[in-house]
Amino acid sequence: MADPHTVRREIRLNASCGRQIAEHLVSGLPYETCGVLRGKAAAGGMRIDAFAPIRNVAPDPLHRFVLDPAEWTRECLRGGGLIGLFHSHPSSPPVPSDEDLRQLPLFAGMLSAYLIGSPAKTGCEIELNGYMIEKGKNGLYHLIPADVTHG
């Protein structure tokens, strides 16, 4: 059996959803932005069909995100394929920070995909990394890298 950490998973992001995420990230600079992802499990990963921005209400939005509780609750109650979470790192690479890993247990049981974006060095492009949320045998949640494809 293959080691689950060596098997690459895929998160397929539809084109309009990718544009919405990029616009949300860039429009929120210099602060962290966040939102929810809707989609379905697909062969070898996830398909993301929709993005809903959520206001970041963190006391220090330059370095942290906290989903607005009312907006988060509304999105959870809406149903319809809530599958993941997006947030940005405005001044660091799009890889999980220590704070991201500390917050993971707060929502990991509900979600399967986690996207982190950062501004690219040129223009209004963004760098976007994807992770699958998986529960280990030890009961702890882990972020497993996934390839993000557009289309």
PDB file of C-alpha atoms in Angstrom:
ATOM      1  CA  MET A   1       0.000   0.000   0.000  1.00  0.00           C
ATOM      2  CA  ALA A   2       1.311   3.450  -0.922  1.00  0.00           C
ATOM      3  CA  ASP A   3       2.295   5.919   1.772  1.00  0.00           C
ATOM      4  CA  PRO A   4      -0.527   8.538   1.863  1.00  0.00           C
ATOM      5  CA  HIS A   5       2.045  11.331   2.150  1.00  0.00           C
ATOM      6  CA  THR A   6       3.705  10.377  -1.159  1.00  0.00           C
ATOM      7  CA  VAL A   7       0.526  10.009  -3.250  1.00  0.00           C
ATOM      8  CA  ARG A   8      -0.240  13.376  -4.870  1.00  0.00           C
ATOM      9  CA  ARG A   9      -3.814  14.527  -4.654  1.00  0.00           C
ATOM     10  CA  GLU A  10      -5.459  17.089  -6.912  1.00  0.00           C
ATOM     11  CA  ILE A  11      -7.688  20.057  -6.188  1.00  0.00           C
ATOM     12  CA  ARG A  12      -9.336  21.173  -9.433  1.00  0.00           C
ATOM     13  CA  LEU A  13     -10.434  24.800  -9.271  1.00  0.00           C
ATOM     14  CA  ASN A  14     -12.893  26.098 -11.861  1.00  0.00           C
ATOM     15  CA  ALA A  15     -11.667  29.213 -13.678  1.00  0.00           C
ATOM     16  CA  SER A  16     -14.197  31.719 -12.299  1.00  0.00           C
ATOM     17  CA  CYS A  17     -13.594  30.492  -8.757  1.00  0.00           C
ATOM     18  CA  GLY A  18      -9.848  30.958  -9.221  1.00  0.00           C
ATOM     19  CA  ARG A  19     -10.401  34.533 -10.426  1.00  0.00           C
ATOM     20  CA  GLN A  20     -12.675  35.302  -7.461  1.00  0.00           C
ATOM     21  CA  ILE A  21     -10.073  34.032  -5.010  1.00  0.00           C
ATOM     22  CA  ALA A  22      -7.327  36.104  -6.674  1.00  0.00           C
ATOM     23  CA  GLU A  23      -9.498  39.250  -6.687  1.00  0.00           C
ATOM     24  CA  HIS A  24     -10.454  38.750  -3.032  1.00  0.00           C
ATOM     25  CA  LEU A  25      -6.817  38.281  -1.999  1.00  0.00           C
ATOM     26  CA  VAL A  26      -5.571  41.332  -3.929  1.00  0.00           C
ATOM     27  CA  SER A  27      -8.464  43.586  -2.834  1.00  0.00           C
ATOM     28  CA  GLY A  28      -7.810  42.749   0.818  1.00  0.00           C
ATOM     29  CA  LEU A  29      -4.119  43.606   0.844  1.00  0.00           C
ATOM     30  CA  PRO A  30      -2.263  44.184   3.131  1.00  0.00           C
ATOM     31  CA  TYR A  31      -4.545  42.038   5.316  1.00  0.00           C
ATOM     32  CA  GLU A  32      -5.221  38.315   5.338  1.00  0.00           C
ATOM     33  CA  THR A  33      -8.395  37.376   3.491  1.00  0.00           C
ATOM     34  CA  CYS A  34     -10.480  34.237   3.845  1.00  0.00           C
ATOM     35  CA  GLY A  35     -13.488  32.409   2.499  1.00  0.00           C
ATOM     36  CA  VAL A  36     -15.144  29.055   1.979  1.00  0.00           C
ATOM     37  CA  LEU A  37     -14.972  26.642  -0.922  1.00  0.00           C
ATOM     38  CA  ARG A  38     -17.841  24.578  -2.286  1.00  0.00           C
ATOM     39  CA  GLY A  39     -17.471  21.525  -4.457  1.00  0.00           C
ATOM     40  CA  LYS A  40     -17.337  17.746  -4.477  1.00  0.00           C
ATOM     41  CA  ALA A  41     -14.952  14.903  -3.967  1.00  0.00           C
ATOM     42  CA  ALA A  42     -13.576  13.789  -7.315  1.00  0.00           C
ATOM     43  CA  ALA A  43     -11.325  10.948  -8.410  1.00  0.00           C
ATOM     44  CA  GLY A  44      -7.972  11.499  -6.704  1.00  0.00           C
ATOM     45  CA  GLY A  45      -9.008  14.701  -4.958  1.00  0.00           C
ATOM     46  CA  MET A  46     -11.538  17.535  -4.963  1.00  0.00           C
ATOM     47  CA  ARG A  47     -13.332  19.725  -7.468  1.00  0.00           C
ATOM     48  CA  ILE A  48     -13.970  23.303  -6.277  1.00  0.00           C
ATOM     49  CA  ASP A  49     -16.919  24.955  -8.047  1.00  0.00           C
ATOM     50  CA  ALA A  50     -17.638  28.039  -5.926  1.00  0.00           C
ATOM     51  CA  PHE A  51     -15.941  30.481  -3.577  1.00  0.00           C
ATOM     52  CA  ALA A  52     -17.677  32.674  -0.983  1.00  0.00           C
ATOM     53  CA  PRO A  53     -15.543  35.377   0.664  1.00  0.00           C
ATOM     54  CA  ILE A  54     -15.911  35.755   4.425  1.00  0.00           C
ATOM     55  CA  ARG A  55     -14.853  38.831   6.354  1.00  0.00           C
ATOM     56  CA  ASN A  56     -11.698  38.470   8.451  1.00  0.00           C
ATOM     57  CA  VAL A  57     -12.469  39.709  11.984  1.00  0.00           C
ATOM     58  CA  ALA A  58      -9.093  38.898  13.558  1.00  0.00           C
ATOM     59  CA  PRO A  59      -7.755  41.528  15.973  1.00  0.00           C
ATOM     60  CA  ASP A  60      -4.487  41.428  13.991  1.00  0.00           C
ATOM     61  CA  PRO A  61      -5.576  40.820  10.363  1.00  0.00           C
ATOM     62  CA  LEU A  62      -2.037  41.477   9.100  1.00  0.00           C
ATOM     63  CA  HIS A  63      -0.904  38.142  10.564  1.00  0.00           C
ATOM     64  CA  ARG A  64      -4.000  36.085  11.299  1.00  0.00           C
ATOM     65  CA  PHE A  65      -7.481  35.310  10.079  1.00  0.00           C
ATOM     66  CA  VAL A  66     -10.684  34.661  11.998  1.00  0.00           C
ATOM     67  CA  LEU A  67     -13.829  33.947  10.016  1.00  0.00           C
ATOM     68  CA  ASP A  68     -16.690  36.326  10.808  1.00  0.00           C
ATOM     69  CA  PRO A  69     -18.913  34.092  12.995  1.00  0.00           C
ATOM     70  CA  ALA A  70     -22.214  35.219  11.429  1.00  0.00           C
ATOM     71  CA  GLU A  71     -20.966  34.726   7.862  1.00  0.00           C
ATOM     72  CA  TRP A  72     -19.341  31.377   8.729  1.00  0.00           C
ATOM     73  CA  THR A  73     -22.549  30.153  10.365  1.00  0.00           C
ATOM     74  CA  ARG A  74     -24.605  31.252   7.347  1.00  0.00           C
ATOM     75  CA  GLU A  75     -22.277  29.355   4.990  1.00  0.00           C
ATOM     76  CA  CYS A  76     -22.388  26.229   7.176  1.00  0.00           C
ATOM     77  CA  LEU A  77     -26.195  26.273   7.345  1.00  0.00           C
ATOM     78  CA  ARG A  78     -26.477  26.836   3.603  1.00  0.00           C
ATOM     79  CA  GLY A  79     -25.256  23.292   2.959  1.00  0.00           C
ATOM     80  CA  GLY A  80     -24.613  22.403  -0.647  1.00  0.00           C
ATOM     81  CA  GLY A  81     -21.093  21.084  -0.815  1.00  0.00           C
ATOM     82  CA  LEU A  82     -19.114  23.045   1.764  1.00  0.00           C
ATOM     83  CA  ILE A  83     -15.777  21.356   1.204  1.00  0.00           C
ATOM     84  CA  GLY A  84     -12.932  23.688   2.093  1.00  0.00           C
ATOM     85  CA  LEU A  85     -11.413  26.885   3.332  1.00  0.00           C
ATOM     86  CA  PHE A  86      -9.199  29.526   1.699  1.00  0.00           C
ATOM     87  CA  HIS A  87      -7.058  32.153   3.351  1.00  0.00           C
ATOM     88  CA  SER A  88      -4.158  34.325   2.309  1.00  0.00           C
ATOM     89  CA  HIS A  89      -0.661  35.057   3.502  1.00  0.00           C
ATOM     90  CA  PRO A  90      -0.107  38.628   2.254  1.00  0.00           C
ATOM     91  CA  SER A  91       3.603  38.805   3.080  1.00  0.00           C
ATOM     92  CA  SER A  92       4.803  35.210   3.265  1.00  0.00           C
ATOM     93  CA  PRO A  93       4.724  32.093   1.067  1.00  0.00           C
ATOM     94  CA  PRO A  94       1.444  30.142   0.745  1.00  0.00           C
ATOM     95  CA  VAL A  95       2.462  27.349   3.122  1.00  0.00           C
ATOM     96  CA  PRO A  96       0.822  26.485   6.458  1.00  0.00           C
ATOM     97  CA  SER A  97       2.089  28.613   9.322  1.00  0.00           C
ATOM     98  CA  ASP A  98       2.262  27.526  12.942  1.00  0.00           C
ATOM     99  CA  GLU A  99      -0.925  29.537  13.539  1.00  0.00           C
ATOM    100  CA  ASP A 100      -2.679  27.763  10.644  1.00  0.00           C
ATOM    101  CA  LEU A 101      -1.817  24.401  12.175  1.00  0.00           C
ATOM    102  CA  ARG A 102      -3.018  25.519  15.623  1.00  0.00           C
ATOM    103  CA  GLN A 103      -6.385  26.579  14.141  1.00  0.00           C
ATOM    104  CA  LEU A 104      -6.804  23.465  11.980  1.00  0.00           C
ATOM    105  CA  PRO A 105      -8.716  21.397  14.596  1.00  0.00           C
ATOM    106  CA  LEU A 106     -11.383  24.143  14.825  1.00  0.00           C
ATOM    107  CA  PHE A 107     -12.818  23.250  11.407  1.00  0.00           C
ATOM    108  CA  ALA A 108     -10.933  20.228  10.084  1.00  0.00           C
ATOM    109  CA  GLY A 109     -13.665  17.738  10.946  1.00  0.00           C
ATOM    110  CA  MET A 110     -16.069  19.568   8.610  1.00  0.00           C
ATOM    111  CA  LEU A 111     -13.797  20.201   5.627  1.00  0.00           C
ATOM    112  CA  SER A 112     -11.558  18.323   3.193  1.00  0.00           C
ATOM    113  CA  ALA A 113      -9.619  21.012   1.285  1.00  0.00           C
ATOM    114  CA  TYR A 114      -7.464  23.932   2.411  1.00  0.00           C
ATOM    115  CA  LEU A 115      -6.083  26.575   0.053  1.00  0.00           C
ATOM    116  CA  ILE A 116      -3.507  29.217   0.928  1.00  0.00           C
ATOM    117  CA  GLY A 117      -2.722  32.079  -1.432  1.00  0.00           C
ATOM    118  CA  SER A 118      -0.033  34.757  -1.551  1.00  0.00           C
ATOM    119  CA  PRO A 119       0.516  37.680  -3.920  1.00  0.00           C
ATOM    120  CA  ALA A 120       2.871  36.775  -6.756  1.00  0.00           C
ATOM    121  CA  LYS A 121       5.905  38.923  -7.330  1.00  0.00           C
ATOM    122  CA  THR A 122       4.368  40.405 -10.497  1.00  0.00           C
ATOM    123  CA  GLY A 123       1.018  42.039 -11.237  1.00  0.00           C
ATOM    124  CA  CYS A 124      -2.204  40.859  -9.643  1.00  0.00           C
ATOM    125  CA  GLU A 125      -1.397  37.166 -10.041  1.00  0.00           C
ATOM    126  CA  ILE A 126      -1.333  34.971  -6.972  1.00  0.00           C
ATOM    127  CA  GLU A 127       0.506  31.870  -5.852  1.00  0.00           C
ATOM    128  CA  LEU A 128      -1.949  29.244  -4.633  1.00  0.00           C
ATOM    129  CA  ASN A 129      -1.090  26.063  -2.749  1.00  0.00           C
ATOM    130  CA  GLY A 130      -3.583  23.350  -1.922  1.00  0.00           C
ATOM    131  CA  TYR A 131      -3.778  20.840   0.882  1.00  0.00           C
ATOM    132  CA  MET A 132      -6.092  17.970   1.718  1.00  0.00           C
ATOM    133  CA  ILE A 133      -7.213  17.791   5.347  1.00  0.00           C
ATOM    134  CA  GLU A 134      -6.809  14.277   6.685  1.00  0.00           C
ATOM    135  CA  LYS A 135      -7.175  12.752  10.117  1.00  0.00           C
ATOM    136  CA  GLY A 136      -4.255  10.571  11.144  1.00  0.00           C
ATOM    137  CA  LYS A 137      -4.381   7.346  13.083  1.00  0.00           C
ATOM    138  CA  ASN A 138      -3.350   9.362  16.137  1.00  0.00           C
ATOM    139  CA  GLY A 139      -6.593  11.373  15.859  1.00  0.00           C
ATOM    140  CA  LEU A 140      -4.797  14.572  14.844  1.00  0.00           C
ATOM    141  CA  TYR A 141      -5.510  16.421  11.603  1.00  0.00           C
ATOM    142  CA  HIS A 142      -2.808  16.941   8.990  1.00  0.00           C
ATOM    143  CA  LEU A 143      -2.477  19.007   5.823  1.00  0.00           C
ATOM    144  CA  ILE A 144      -1.314  16.866   2.895  1.00  0.00           C
ATOM    145  CA  PRO A 145      -0.001  18.784  -0.149  1.00  0.00           C
ATOM    146  CA  ALA A 146      -2.195  18.633  -3.243  1.00  0.00           C
ATOM    147  CA  ASP A 147      -1.714  19.858  -6.792  1.00  0.00           C
ATOM    148  CA  VAL A 148      -4.000  22.785  -7.636  1.00  0.00           C
ATOM    149  CA  THR A 149      -5.144  22.721 -11.249  1.00  0.00           C
ATOM    150  CA  HIS A 150      -7.359  25.229 -13.043  1.00  0.00           C
ATOM    151  CA  GLY A 151     -10.055  24.399 -15.484  1.00  0.00           C
TER     152      GLY A 151
END
